Amino acid sequence: MANRREFLKKTVVFTASALVTCSPSLHAQWSAENFPPHLLDDSIVNREIIDTDLIEIKLPKIAEKDVAIAITVTSSLENIQNIAIFVEKNPIPLVAKFNLSPELDAFVSARLKMTETSNVIVLVKTYDGLYRAKEQVKIILGGCGT
Amino acid sequence: MSSIKIRSKRLKENTQLRILIAHPMEHGSNQDKFTNQLIPAHFIRILTVTCNQKVVVSCEMGDSTPKDPYLAFMLKHGKTGDKITVNWLDNLGNIDSEEHIIN
């Protein structure tokens, strides 16, 4: 009986510790799988990225640190598969990746936060290739920008 | 009460969908000011929007998304009576969904 109790106690402790230790690694795996920072590097992506002005990004020029910034992306590209928004200098750059169905217009609005002045990159994947547009946002500390 | 708010607006040809979700979106590297310990990660991983049971958007969210995420999409030729469903899944396995009918 004591053995069984001991066994149960151990299993509970073991599973609890496994859950605790696994969760950060799961988190890392998720980030690595879906939001790889190295995606920004052209050389690693095996497809060529084309800079285009067919993607329109609406962002403020100046914003505060770690405060939600509204972003609106519209595009006149056709056959869009997905739209990904990145902030270049954030620890994990990807804000969100939207897989759009053909029933949606090329219009996405979201919010993002930034730690320092950097470029916001929008990658649009179509059946023809990858397209990119950039916009810089200046981050200031405190409310009054000078 | 559901954590999701959905609003729709009929424009000339399209229908605009606006979604606001109440969620902490902690990415796991923020420190608690009083205890100096890391706040455990709690964020939305996947959000899907369906229109009449057909998936229109599936969105994978990252760590740069702030607290209480807001999203907007433009649906081509939305009709009155179309049923919009939004559901999300976070890293702790919580799920939530909300339905909305375009009027």
JSON list of C-alpha atoms in Angstrom, two decimals:
[
{"chain": "A", "resi": 1, "resn": "MET", "atom": "CA", "xyz": [0.00, 0.00, 0.00]},
{"chain": "A", "resi": 2, "resn": "ALA", "atom": "CA", "xyz": [2.78, 2.34, 1.01]},
{"chain": "A", "resi": 3, "resn": "ASN", "atom": "CA", "xyz": [4.55, 1.43, -2.17]},
{"chain": "A", "resi": 4, "resn": "ARG", "atom": "CA", "xyz": [1.59, 2.33, -4.26]},
{"chain": "A", "resi": 5, "resn": "ARG", "atom": "CA", "xyz": [1.19, 5.63, -2.49]},
{"chain": "A", "resi": 6, "resn": "GLU", "atom": "CA", "xyz": [4.85, 6.36, -2.98]},
{"chain": "A", "resi": 7, "resn": "PHE", "atom": "CA", "xyz": [4.58, 5.45, -6.63]},
{"chain": "A", "resi": 8, "resn": "LEU", "atom": "CA", "xyz": [1.59, 7.72, -7.14]},
{"chain": "A", "resi": 9, "resn": "LYS", "atom": "CA", "xyz": [3.32, 10.57, -5.37]},
{"chain": "A", "resi": 10, "resn": "LYS", "atom": "CA", "xyz": [6.38, 10.14, -7.56]},
{"chain": "A", "resi": 11, "resn": "THR", "atom": "CA", "xyz": [4.37, 10.04, -10.76]},
{"chain": "A", "resi": 12, "resn": "VAL", "atom": "CA", "xyz": [2.57, 13.24, -9.83]},
{"chain": "A", "resi": 13, "resn": "VAL", "atom": "CA", "xyz": [5.84, 15.00, -9.01]},
{"chain": "A", "resi": 14, "resn": "PHE", "atom": "CA", "xyz": [7.44, 13.67, -12.17]},
{"chain": "A", "resi": 15, "resn": "THR", "atom": "CA", "xyz": [4.63, 14.76, -14.48]},
{"chain": "A", "resi": 16, "resn": "ALA", "atom": "CA", "xyz": [4.41, 18.15, -12.79]},
{"chain": "A", "resi": 17, "resn": "SER", "atom": "CA", "xyz": [8.14, 18.75, -13.17]},
{"chain": "A", "resi": 18, "resn": "ALA", "atom": "CA", "xyz": [8.01, 17.50, -16.75]},
{"chain": "A", "resi": 19, "resn": "LEU", "atom": "CA", "xyz": [5.26, 19.97, -17.52]},
{"chain": "A", "resi": 20, "resn": "VAL", "atom": "CA", "xyz": [7.14, 22.81, -15.87]},
{"chain": "A", "resi": 21, "resn": "THR", "atom": "CA", "xyz": [10.43, 22.04, -17.58]},
{"chain": "A", "resi": 22, "resn": "CYS", "atom": "CA", "xyz": [8.84, 21.34, -20.92]},
{"chain": "A", "resi": 23, "resn": "SER", "atom": "CA", "xyz": [6.79, 24.49, -21.19]},
{"chain": "A", "resi": 24, "resn": "PRO", "atom": "CA", "xyz": [9.66, 26.92, -21.91]},
{"chain": "A", "resi": 25, "resn": "SER", "atom": "CA", "xyz": [11.15, 24.54, -24.44]},
{"chain": "A", "resi": 26, "resn": "LEU", "atom": "CA", "xyz": [7.76, 24.08, -26.07]},
{"chain": "A", "resi": 27, "resn": "HIS", "atom": "CA", "xyz": [7.50, 27.83, -26.23]},
{"chain": "A", "resi": 28, "resn": "ALA", "atom": "CA", "xyz": [10.93, 28.02, -27.85]},
{"chain": "A", "resi": 29, "resn": "GLN", "atom": "CA", "xyz": [10.04, 25.31, -30.30]},
{"chain": "A", "resi": 30, "resn": "TRP", "atom": "CA", "xyz": [6.87, 27.09, -31.28]},
{"chain": "A", "resi": 31, "resn": "SER", "atom": "CA", "xyz": [8.72, 30.32, -31.86]},
{"chain": "A", "resi": 32, "resn": "ALA", "atom": "CA", "xyz": [11.46, 28.57, -33.77]},
{"chain": "A", "resi": 33, "resn": "GLU", "atom": "CA", "xyz": [9.03, 26.70, -35.93]},
{"chain": "A", "resi": 34, "resn": "ASN", "atom": "CA", "xyz": [6.79, 29.52, -36.89]},
{"chain": "A", "resi": 35, "resn": "PHE", "atom": "CA", "xyz": [8.65, 32.71, -36.27]},
{"chain": "A", "resi": 36, "resn": "PRO", "atom": "CA", "xyz": [12.28, 32.12, -37.10]},
{"chain": "A", "resi": 37, "resn": "PRO", "atom": "CA", "xyz": [14.34, 35.29, -36.69]},
{"chain": "A", "resi": 38, "resn": "HIS", "atom": "CA", "xyz": [16.62, 34.11, -39.47]},
{"chain": "A", "resi": 39, "resn": "LEU", "atom": "CA", "xyz": [13.75, 34.31, -41.92]},
{"chain": "A", "resi": 40, "resn": "LEU", "atom": "CA", "xyz": [14.74, 37.93, -42.30]},
{"chain": "A", "resi": 41, "resn": "ASP", "atom": "CA", "xyz": [18.00, 36.86, -43.83]},
{"chain": "A", "resi": 42, "resn": "ASP", "atom": "CA", "xyz": [17.63, 36.45, -47.56]},
{"chain": "A", "resi": 43, "resn": "SER", "atom": "CA", "xyz": [20.32, 33.83, -47.84]},
{"chain": "A", "resi": 44, "resn": "ILE", "atom": "CA", "xyz": [18.48, 31.32, -45.66]},
{"chain": "A", "resi": 45, "resn": "VAL", "atom": "CA", "xyz": [15.19, 31.63, -47.44]},
{"chain": "A", "resi": 46, "resn": "ASN", "atom": "CA", "xyz": [15.58, 29.50, -50.52]},
{"chain": "A", "resi": 47, "resn": "ARG", "atom": "CA", "xyz": [13.23, 31.69, -52.50]},
{"chain": "A", "resi": 48, "resn": "GLU", "atom": "CA", "xyz": [14.13, 35.07, -53.82]},
{"chain": "A", "resi": 49, "resn": "ILE", "atom": "CA", "xyz": [12.50, 38.05, -52.11]},
{"chain": "A", "resi": 50, "resn": "ILE", "atom": "CA", "xyz": [11.40, 40.88, -54.37]},
{"chain": "A", "resi": 51, "resn": "ASP", "atom": "CA", "xyz": [11.15, 44.42, -52.98]},
{"chain": "A", "resi": 52, "resn": "THR", "atom": "CA", "xyz": [7.98, 45.99, -54.21]},
{"chain": "A", "resi": 53, "resn": "ASP", "atom": "CA", "xyz": [5.90, 49.12, -53.80]},
{"chain": "A", "resi": 54, "resn": "LEU", "atom": "CA", "xyz": [2.66, 47.26, -54.42]},
{"chain": "A", "resi": 55, "resn": "ILE", "atom": "CA", "xyz": [2.38, 46.66, -50.68]},
{"chain": "A", "resi": 56, "resn": "GLU", "atom": "CA", "xyz": [1.16, 49.66, -48.77]},
{"chain": "A", "resi": 57, "resn": "ILE", "atom": "CA", "xyz": [1.95, 49.93, -45.06]},
{"chain": "A", "resi": 58, "resn": "LYS", "atom": "CA", "xyz": [0.23, 52.43, -42.85]},
{"chain": "A", "resi": 59, "resn": "LEU", "atom": "CA", "xyz": [2.19, 53.10, -39.67]},
{"chain": "A", "resi": 60, "resn": "PRO", "atom": "CA", "xyz": [2.97, 56.11, -37.47]},
{"chain": "A", "resi": 61, "resn": "LYS", "atom": "CA", "xyz": [6.47, 57.55, -37.95]},
{"chain": "A", "resi": 62, "resn": "ILE", "atom": "CA", "xyz": [7.09, 58.04, -34.25]},
{"chain": "A", "resi": 63, "resn": "ALA", "atom": "CA", "xyz": [5.82, 55.84, -31.42]},
{"chain": "A", "resi": 64, "resn": "GLU", "atom": "CA", "xyz": [6.44, 55.05, -27.77]},
{"chain": "A", "resi": 65, "resn": "LYS", "atom": "CA", "xyz": [8.32, 52.04, -26.50]},
{"chain": "A", "resi": 66, "resn": "ASP", "atom": "CA", "xyz": [6.25, 48.91, -25.75]},
{"chain": "A", "resi": 67, "resn": "VAL", "atom": "CA", "xyz": [2.99, 50.60, -26.57]},
{"chain": "A", "resi": 68, "resn": "ALA", "atom": "CA", "xyz": [0.55, 49.15, -29.07]},
{"chain": "A", "resi": 69, "resn": "ILE", "atom": "CA", "xyz": [1.07, 50.59, -32.55]},
{"chain": "A", "resi": 70, "resn": "ALA", "atom": "CA", "xyz": [-1.61, 50.16, -35.18]},
{"chain": "A", "resi": 71, "resn": "ILE", "atom": "CA", "xyz": [-0.52, 48.80, -38.54]},
{"chain": "A", "resi": 72, "resn": "THR", "atom": "CA", "xyz": [-2.60, 48.45, -41.69]},
{"chain": "A", "resi": 73, "resn": "VAL", "atom": "CA", "xyz": [-1.33, 46.52, -44.68]},
{"chain": "A", "resi": 74, "resn": "THR", "atom": "CA", "xyz": [-3.04, 46.70, -48.04]},
{"chain": "A", "resi": 75, "resn": "SER", "atom": "CA", "xyz": [-1.77, 45.30, -51.29]},
{"chain": "A", "resi": 76, "resn": "SER", "atom": "CA", "xyz": [-2.67, 45.21, -54.94]},
{"chain": "A", "resi": 77, "resn": "LEU", "atom": "CA", "xyz": [-0.85, 41.93, -55.48]},
{"chain": "A", "resi": 78, "resn": "GLU", "atom": "CA", "xyz": [-2.93, 39.02, -56.66]},
{"chain": "A", "resi": 79, "resn": "ASN", "atom": "CA", "xyz": [-3.24, 35.43, -55.44]},
{"chain": "A", "resi": 80, "resn": "ILE", "atom": "CA", "xyz": [-2.01, 36.19, -51.94]},
{"chain": "A", "resi": 81, "resn": "GLN", "atom": "CA", "xyz": [-1.39, 33.14, -49.77]},
{"chain": "A", "resi": 82, "resn": "ASN", "atom": "CA", "xyz": [-0.17, 34.77, -46.61]},
{"chain": "A", "resi": 83, "resn": "ILE", "atom": "CA", "xyz": [0.96, 38.04, -45.10]},
{"chain": "A", "resi": 84, "resn": "ALA", "atom": "CA", "xyz": [3.60, 38.12, -42.38]},
{"chain": "A", "resi": 85, "resn": "ILE", "atom": "CA", "xyz": [4.51, 41.17, -40.31]},
{"chain": "A", "resi": 86, "resn": "PHE", "atom": "CA", "xyz": [7.96, 41.42, -38.69]},
{"chain": "A", "resi": 87, "resn": "VAL", "atom": "CA", "xyz": [9.67, 43.94, -36.45]},
{"chain": "A", "resi": 88, "resn": "GLU", "atom": "CA", "xyz": [13.36, 43.72, -37.28]},
{"chain": "A", "resi": 89, "resn": "LYS", "atom": "CA", "xyz": [14.94, 44.38, -33.87]},
{"chain": "A", "resi": 90, "resn": "ASN", "atom": "CA", "xyz": [12.46, 42.71, -31.52]},
{"chain": "A", "resi": 91, "resn": "PRO", "atom": "CA", "xyz": [13.75, 39.59, -29.72]},
{"chain": "A", "resi": 92, "resn": "ILE", "atom": "CA", "xyz": [11.28, 37.50, -31.68]},
{"chain": "A", "resi": 93, "resn": "PRO", "atom": "CA", "xyz": [10.56, 39.50, -34.80]},
{"chain": "A", "resi": 94, "resn": "LEU", "atom": "CA", "xyz": [7.31, 38.02, -36.01]},
{"chain": "A", "resi": 95, "resn": "VAL", "atom": "CA", "xyz": [4.14, 39.85, -35.00]},
{"chain": "A", "resi": 96, "resn": "ALA", "atom": "CA", "xyz": [1.68, 37.64, -36.82]},
{"chain": "A", "resi": 97, "resn": "LYS", "atom": "CA", "xyz": [1.29, 35.59, -39.91]},
{"chain": "A", "resi": 98, "resn": "PHE", "atom": "CA", "xyz": [-2.07, 35.61, -41.63]},
{"chain": "A", "resi": 99, "resn": "ASN", "atom": "CA", "xyz": [-3.02, 32.83, -44.01]},
{"chain": "A", "resi": 100, "resn": "LEU", "atom": "CA", "xyz": [-5.66, 34.47, -46.15]},
{"chain": "A", "resi": 101, "resn": "SER", "atom": "CA", "xyz": [-8.21, 32.62, -48.24]},
{"chain": "A", "resi": 102, "resn": "PRO", "atom": "CA", "xyz": [-9.23, 33.97, -51.67]},
{"chain": "A", "resi": 103, "resn": "GLU", "atom": "CA", "xyz": [-12.48, 35.22, -50.13]},
{"chain": "A", "resi": 104, "resn": "LEU", "atom": "CA", "xyz": [-10.62, 37.98, -48.35]},
{"chain": "A", "resi": 105, "resn": "ASP", "atom": "CA", "xyz": [-9.30, 41.21, -49.73]},
{"chain": "A", "resi": 106, "resn": "ALA", "atom": "CA", "xyz": [-5.61, 41.97, -49.32]},
{"chain": "A", "resi": 107, "resn": "PHE", "atom": "CA", "xyz": [-6.29, 44.03, -46.23]},
{"chain": "A", "resi": 108, "resn": "VAL", "atom": "CA", "xyz": [-5.01, 43.29, -42.75]},
{"chain": "A", "resi": 109, "resn": "SER", "atom": "CA", "xyz": [-5.01, 45.50, -39.73]},
{"chain": "A", "resi": 110, "resn": "ALA", "atom": "CA", "xyz": [-3.30, 44.62, -36.46]},
{"chain": "A", "resi": 111, "resn": "ARG", "atom": "CA", "xyz": [-1.30, 46.02, -33.58]},
{"chain": "A", "resi": 112, "resn": "LEU", "atom": "CA", "xyz": [2.31, 45.52, -32.67]},
{"chain": "A", "resi": 113, "resn": "LYS", "atom": "CA", "xyz": [4.82, 46.63, -30.06]},
{"chain": "A", "resi": 114, "resn": "MET", "atom": "CA", "xyz": [8.46, 47.60, -30.51]},
{"chain": "A", "resi": 115, "resn": "THR", "atom": "CA", "xyz": [11.41, 47.90, -28.17]},
{"chain": "A", "resi": 116, "resn": "GLU", "atom": "CA", "xyz": [13.62, 50.15, -30.27]},
{"chain": "A", "resi": 117, "resn": "THR", "atom": "CA", "xyz": [13.75, 52.12, -33.50]},
{"chain": "A", "resi": 118, "resn": "SER", "atom": "CA", "xyz": [13.74, 49.66, -36.34]},
{"chain": "A", "resi": 119, "resn": "ASN", "atom": "CA", "xyz": [12.18, 48.66, -39.60]},
{"chain": "A", "resi": 120, "resn": "VAL", "atom": "CA", "xyz": [8.81, 46.99, -39.83]},
{"chain": "A", "resi": 121, "resn": "ILE", "atom": "CA", "xyz": [8.92, 44.45, -42.60]},
{"chain": "A", "resi": 122, "resn": "VAL", "atom": "CA", "xyz": [5.91, 43.01, -44.36]},
{"chain": "A", "resi": 123, "resn": "LEU", "atom": "CA", "xyz": [6.40, 39.82, -46.34]},
{"chain": "A", "resi": 124, "resn": "VAL", "atom": "CA", "xyz": [3.67, 38.79, -48.73]},
{"chain": "A", "resi": 125, "resn": "LYS", "atom": "CA", "xyz": [3.71, 35.32, -50.21]},
{"chain": "A", "resi": 126, "resn": "THR", "atom": "CA", "xyz": [1.85, 34.79, -53.46]},
{"chain": "A", "resi": 127, "resn": "TYR", "atom": "CA", "xyz": [1.88, 31.89, -55.88]},
{"chain": "A", "resi": 128, "resn": "ASP", "atom": "CA", "xyz": [4.49, 33.78, -57.90]},
{"chain": "A", "resi": 129, "resn": "GLY", "atom": "CA", "xyz": [6.97, 34.57, -55.15]},
{"chain": "A", "resi": 130, "resn": "LEU", "atom": "CA", "xyz": [7.78, 36.47, -52.01]},
{"chain": "A", "resi": 131, "resn": "TYR", "atom": "CA", "xyz": [7.38, 40.22, -51.87]},
{"chain": "A", "resi": 132, "resn": "ARG", "atom": "CA", "xyz": [8.66, 42.60, -49.25]},
{"chain": "A", "resi": 133, "resn": "ALA", "atom": "CA", "xyz": [8.02, 46.16, -48.12]},
{"chain": "A", "resi": 134, "resn": "LYS", "atom": "CA", "xyz": [9.67, 48.12, -45.31]},
{"chain": "A", "resi": 135, "resn": "GLU", "atom": "CA", "xyz": [8.78, 51.09, -43.17]},
{"chain": "A", "resi": 136, "resn": "GLN", "atom": "CA", "xyz": [10.81, 52.61, -40.36]},
{"chain": "A", "resi": 137, "resn": "VAL", "atom": "CA", "xyz": [9.28, 53.54, -37.01]},
{"chain": "A", "resi": 138, "resn": "LYS", "atom": "CA", "xyz": [11.18, 55.74, -34.59]},
{"chain": "A", "resi": 139, "resn": "ILE", "atom": "CA", "xyz": [10.76, 54.76, -30.95]},
{"chain": "A", "resi": 140, "resn": "ILE", "atom": "CA", "xyz": [11.00, 57.39, -28.25]},
{"chain": "A", "resi": 141, "resn": "LEU", "atom": "CA", "xyz": [11.03, 57.08, -24.47]},
{"chain": "A", "resi": 142, "resn": "GLY", "atom": "CA", "xyz": [8.36, 58.99, -22.63]},
{"chain": "A", "resi": 143, "resn": "GLY", "atom": "CA", "xyz": [5.46, 60.87, -24.06]},
{"chain": "A", "resi": 144, "resn": "CYS", "atom": "CA", "xyz": [6.95, 63.97, -25.69]},
{"chain": "A", "resi": 145, "resn": "GLY", "atom": "CA", "xyz": [9.08, 63.39, -28.75]},
{"chain": "A", "resi": 146, "resn": "THR", "atom": "CA", "xyz": [11.80, 65.91, -29.47]},
{"chain": "B", "resi": 1, "resn": "MET", "atom": "CA", "xyz": [-18.55, 36.27, -20.93]},
{"chain": "B", "resi": 2, "resn": "SER", "atom": "CA", "xyz": [-16.59, 35.62, -24.00]},
{"chain": "B", "resi": 3, "resn": "SER", "atom": "CA", "xyz": [-13.21, 37.25, -24.42]},
{"chain": "B", "resi": 4, "resn": "ILE", "atom": "CA", "xyz": [-13.88, 38.02, -28.08]},
{"chain": "B", "resi": 5, "resn": "LYS", "atom": "CA", "xyz": [-15.74, 40.98, -29.51]},
{"chain": "B", "resi": 6, "resn": "ILE", "atom": "CA", "xyz": [-16.65, 40.98, -33.18]},
{"chain": "B", "resi": 7, "resn": "ARG", "atom": "CA", "xyz": [-18.02, 43.90, -35.15]},
{"chain": "B", "resi": 8, "resn": "SER", "atom": "CA", "xyz": [-18.88, 43.96, -38.82]},
{"chain": "B", "resi": 9, "resn": "LYS", "atom": "CA", "xyz": [-19.54, 46.87, -41.10]},
{"chain": "B", "resi": 10, "resn": "ARG", "atom": "CA", "xyz": [-20.97, 46.69, -44.60]},
{"chain": "B", "resi": 11, "resn": "LEU", "atom": "CA", "xyz": [-18.99, 48.88, -46.96]},
{"chain": "B", "resi": 12, "resn": "LYS", "atom": "CA", "xyz": [-19.66, 49.42, -50.66]},
{"chain": "B", "resi": 13, "resn": "GLU", "atom": "CA", "xyz": [-18.61, 46.01, -51.93]},
{"chain": "B", "resi": 14, "resn": "ASN", "atom": "CA", "xyz": [-16.88, 44.47, -48.95]},
{"chain": "B", "resi": 15, "resn": "THR", "atom": "CA", "xyz": [-17.57, 43.76, -45.34]},
{"chain": "B", "resi": 16, "resn": "GLN", "atom": "CA", "xyz": [-15.10, 44.84, -42.74]},
{"chain": "B", "resi": 17, "resn": "LEU", "atom": "CA", "xyz": [-14.58, 42.53, -39.78]},
{"chain": "B", "resi": 18, "resn": "ARG", "atom": "CA", "xyz": [-13.05, 43.88, -36.61]},
{"chain": "B", "resi": 19, "resn": "ILE", "atom": "CA", "xyz": [-12.01, 41.57, -33.82]},
{"chain": "B", "resi": 20, "resn": "LEU", "atom": "CA", "xyz": [-10.89, 42.51, -30.33]},
{"chain": "B", "resi": 21, "resn": "ILE", "atom": "CA", "xyz": [-9.71, 39.85, -27.91]},
{"chain": "B", "resi": 22, "resn": "ALA", "atom": "CA", "xyz": [-9.09, 40.30, -24.20]},
{"chain": "B", "resi": 23, "resn": "HIS", "atom": "CA", "xyz": [-5.90, 38.35, -23.51]},
{"chain": "B", "resi": 24, "resn": "PRO", "atom": "CA", "xyz": [-2.73, 39.11, -21.51]},
{"chain": "B", "resi": 25, "resn": "MET", "atom": "CA", "xyz": [-0.34, 38.00, -24.31]},
{"chain": "B", "resi": 26, "resn": "GLU", "atom": "CA", "xyz": [2.61, 37.51, -21.97]},
{"chain": "B", "resi": 27, "resn": "HIS", "atom": "CA", "xyz": [5.60, 36.26, -23.93]},
{"chain": "B", "resi": 28, "resn": "GLY", "atom": "CA", "xyz": [7.49, 34.88, -20.96]},
{"chain": "B", "resi": 29, "resn": "SER", "atom": "CA", "xyz": [10.41, 37.30, -20.76]},
{"chain": "B", "resi": 30, "resn": "ASN", "atom": "CA", "xyz": [8.73, 40.08, -18.78]},
{"chain": "B", "resi": 31, "resn": "GLN", "atom": "CA", "xyz": [9.74, 40.52, -15.15]},
{"chain": "B", "resi": 32, "resn": "ASP", "atom": "CA", "xyz": [7.37, 41.03, -12.28]},
{"chain": "B", "resi": 33, "resn": "LYS", "atom": "CA", "xyz": [8.22, 44.45, -10.78]},
{"chain": "B", "resi": 34, "resn": "PHE", "atom": "CA", "xyz": [7.78, 43.34, -7.17]},
{"chain": "B", "resi": 35, "resn": "THR", "atom": "CA", "xyz": [9.13, 39.80, -7.08]},
{"chain": "B", "resi": 36, "resn": "ASN", "atom": "CA", "xyz": [11.71, 40.12, -9.89]},
{"chain": "B", "resi": 37, "resn": "GLN", "atom": "CA", "xyz": [10.57, 36.80, -11.27]},
{"chain": "B", "resi": 38, "resn": "LEU", "atom": "CA", "xyz": [9.65, 36.09, -14.83]},
{"chain": "B", "resi": 39, "resn": "ILE", "atom": "CA", "xyz": [5.96, 36.23, -15.64]},
{"chain": "B", "resi": 40, "resn": "PRO", "atom": "CA", "xyz": [5.03, 32.87, -17.20]},
{"chain": "B", "resi": 41, "resn": "ALA", "atom": "CA", "xyz": [4.25, 32.88, -20.89]},
{"chain": "B", "resi": 42, "resn": "HIS", "atom": "CA", "xyz": [0.58, 33.08, -21.77]},
{"chain": "B", "resi": 43, "resn": "PHE", "atom": "CA", "xyz": [-0.17, 34.02, -25.34]},
{"chain": "B", "resi": 44, "resn": "ILE", "atom": "CA", "xyz": [-2.45, 33.15, -28.24]},
{"chain": "B", "resi": 45, "resn": "ARG", "atom": "CA", "xyz": [-0.86, 30.86, -30.78]},
{"chain": "B", "resi": 46, "resn": "ILE", "atom": "CA", "xyz": [-3.51, 30.33, -33.40]},
{"chain": "B", "resi": 47, "resn": "LEU", "atom": "CA", "xyz": [-6.60, 32.30, -34.24]},
{"chain": "B", "resi": 48, "resn": "THR", "atom": "CA", "xyz": [-9.02, 31.23, -36.93]},
{"chain": "B", "resi": 49, "resn": "VAL", "atom": "CA", "xyz": [-11.88, 33.11, -38.50]},
{"chain": "B", "resi": 50, "resn": "THR", "atom": "CA", "xyz": [-14.52, 31.15, -40.35]},
{"chain": "B", "resi": 51, "resn": "CYS", "atom": "CA", "xyz": [-17.34, 32.41, -42.52]},
{"chain": "B", "resi": 52, "resn": "ASN", "atom": "CA", "xyz": [-20.25, 29.96, -42.90]},
{"chain": "B", "resi": 53, "resn": "GLN", "atom": "CA", "xyz": [-18.03, 27.18, -41.54]},
{"chain": "B", "resi": 54, "resn": "LYS", "atom": "CA", "xyz": [-15.31, 27.81, -44.11]},
{"chain": "B", "resi": 55, "resn": "VAL", "atom": "CA", "xyz": [-11.94, 28.98, -42.82]},
{"chain": "B", "resi": 56, "resn": "VAL", "atom": "CA", "xyz": [-11.16, 32.44, -44.14]},
{"chain": "B", "resi": 57, "resn": "VAL", "atom": "CA", "xyz": [-8.14, 33.40, -42.05]},
{"chain": "B", "resi": 58, "resn": "SER", "atom": "CA", "xyz": [-5.84, 31.39, -39.88]},
{"chain": "B", "resi": 59, "resn": "CYS", "atom": "CA", "xyz": [-3.44, 33.56, -37.98]},
{"chain": "B", "resi": 60, "resn": "GLU", "atom": "CA", "xyz": [-0.30, 32.53, -36.11]},
{"chain": "B", "resi": 61, "resn": "MET", "atom": "CA", "xyz": [0.63, 35.10, -33.54]},
{"chain": "B", "resi": 62, "resn": "GLY", "atom": "CA", "xyz": [4.08, 35.89, -32.27]},
{"chain": "B", "resi": 63, "resn": "ASP", "atom": "CA", "xyz": [5.63, 37.59, -29.31]},
{"chain": "B", "resi": 64, "resn": "SER", "atom": "CA", "xyz": [5.50, 41.09, -30.72]},
{"chain": "B", "resi": 65, "resn": "THR", "atom": "CA", "xyz": [1.72, 41.18, -30.50]},
{"chain": "B", "resi": 66, "resn": "PRO", "atom": "CA", "xyz": [0.66, 43.40, -27.63]},
{"chain": "B", "resi": 67, "resn": "LYS", "atom": "CA", "xyz": [-1.89, 42.74, -24.90]},
{"chain": "B", "resi": 68, "resn": "ASP", "atom": "CA", "xyz": [-5.53, 42.60, -26.04]},
{"chain": "B", "resi": 69, "resn": "PRO", "atom": "CA", "xyz": [-4.89, 42.00, -29.75]},
{"chain": "B", "resi": 70, "resn": "TYR", "atom": "CA", "xyz": [-7.01, 43.80, -32.31]},
{"chain": "B", "resi": 71, "resn": "LEU", "atom": "CA", "xyz": [-7.34, 42.56, -35.89]},
{"chain": "B", "resi": 72, "resn": "ALA", "atom": "CA", "xyz": [-9.31, 43.70, -38.89]},
{"chain": "B", "resi": 73, "resn": "PHE", "atom": "CA", "xyz": [-10.02, 41.99, -42.18]},
{"chain": "B", "resi": 74, "resn": "MET", "atom": "CA", "xyz": [-11.95, 42.76, -45.31]},
{"chain": "B", "resi": 75, "resn": "LEU", "atom": "CA", "xyz": [-14.36, 40.11, -46.53]},
{"chain": "B", "resi": 76, "resn": "LYS", "atom": "CA", "xyz": [-15.29, 40.15, -50.21]},
{"chain": "B", "resi": 77, "resn": "HIS", "atom": "CA", "xyz": [-19.03, 40.24, -50.88]},
{"chain": "B", "resi": 78, "resn": "GLY", "atom": "CA", "xyz": [-20.26, 39.61, -47.35]},
{"chain": "B", "resi": 79, "resn": "LYS", "atom": "CA", "xyz": [-24.00, 38.99, -47.22]},
{"chain": "B", "resi": 80, "resn": "THR", "atom": "CA", "xyz": [-26.56, 39.65, -44.53]},
{"chain": "B", "resi": 81, "resn": "GLY", "atom": "CA", "xyz": [-26.94, 36.57, -42.40]},
{"chain": "B", "resi": 82, "resn": "ASP", "atom": "CA", "xyz": [-23.43, 35.22, -42.95]},
{"chain": "B", "resi": 83, "resn": "LYS", "atom": "CA", "xyz": [-22.20, 33.55, -39.81]},
{"chain": "B", "resi": 84, "resn": "ILE", "atom": "CA", "xyz": [-18.72, 34.56, -38.65]},
{"chain": "B", "resi": 85, "resn": "THR", "atom": "CA", "xyz": [-16.97, 32.45, -36.04]},
{"chain": "B", "resi": 86, "resn": "VAL", "atom": "CA", "xyz": [-13.73, 33.38, -34.35]},
{"chain": "B", "resi": 87, "resn": "ASN", "atom": "CA", "xyz": [-11.80, 30.99, -32.17]},
{"chain": "B", "resi": 88, "resn": "TRP", "atom": "CA", "xyz": [-8.38, 31.00, -30.59]},
{"chain": "B", "resi": 89, "resn": "LEU", "atom": "CA", "xyz": [-6.01, 28.59, -28.90]},
{"chain": "B", "resi": 90, "resn": "ASP", "atom": "CA", "xyz": [-3.29, 29.72, -26.51]},
{"chain": "B", "resi": 91, "resn": "ASN", "atom": "CA", "xyz": [-0.13, 28.07, -25.25]},
{"chain": "B", "resi": 92, "resn": "LEU", "atom": "CA", "xyz": [-1.82, 26.83, -22.06]},
{"chain": "B", "resi": 93, "resn": "GLY", "atom": "CA", "xyz": [-4.41, 24.98, -24.10]},
{"chain": "B", "resi": 94, "resn": "ASN", "atom": "CA", "xyz": [-7.27, 27.37, -23.39]},
{"chain": "B", "resi": 95, "resn": "ILE", "atom": "CA", "xyz": [-9.75, 27.93, -26.17]},
{"chain": "B", "resi": 96, "resn": "ASP", "atom": "CA", "xyz": [-12.52, 30.40, -26.73]},
{"chain": "B", "resi": 97, "resn": "SER", "atom": "CA", "xyz": [-14.90, 31.11, -29.56]},
{"chain": "B", "resi": 98, "resn": "GLU", "atom": "CA", "xyz": [-17.55, 33.62, -30.48]},
{"chain": "B", "resi": 99, "resn": "GLU", "atom": "CA", "xyz": [-20.17, 33.79, -33.19]},
{"chain": "B", "resi": 100, "resn": "HIS", "atom": "CA", "xyz": [-21.43, 36.82, -35.03]},
{"chain": "B", "resi": 101, "resn": "ILE", "atom": "CA", "xyz": [-24.03, 37.28, -37.74]},
{"chain": "B", "resi": 102, "resn": "ILE", "atom": "CA", "xyz": [-23.55, 40.01, -40.32]},
{"chain": "B", "resi": 103, "resn": "ASN", "atom": "CA", "xyz": [-26.55, 42.30, -40.44]}
]
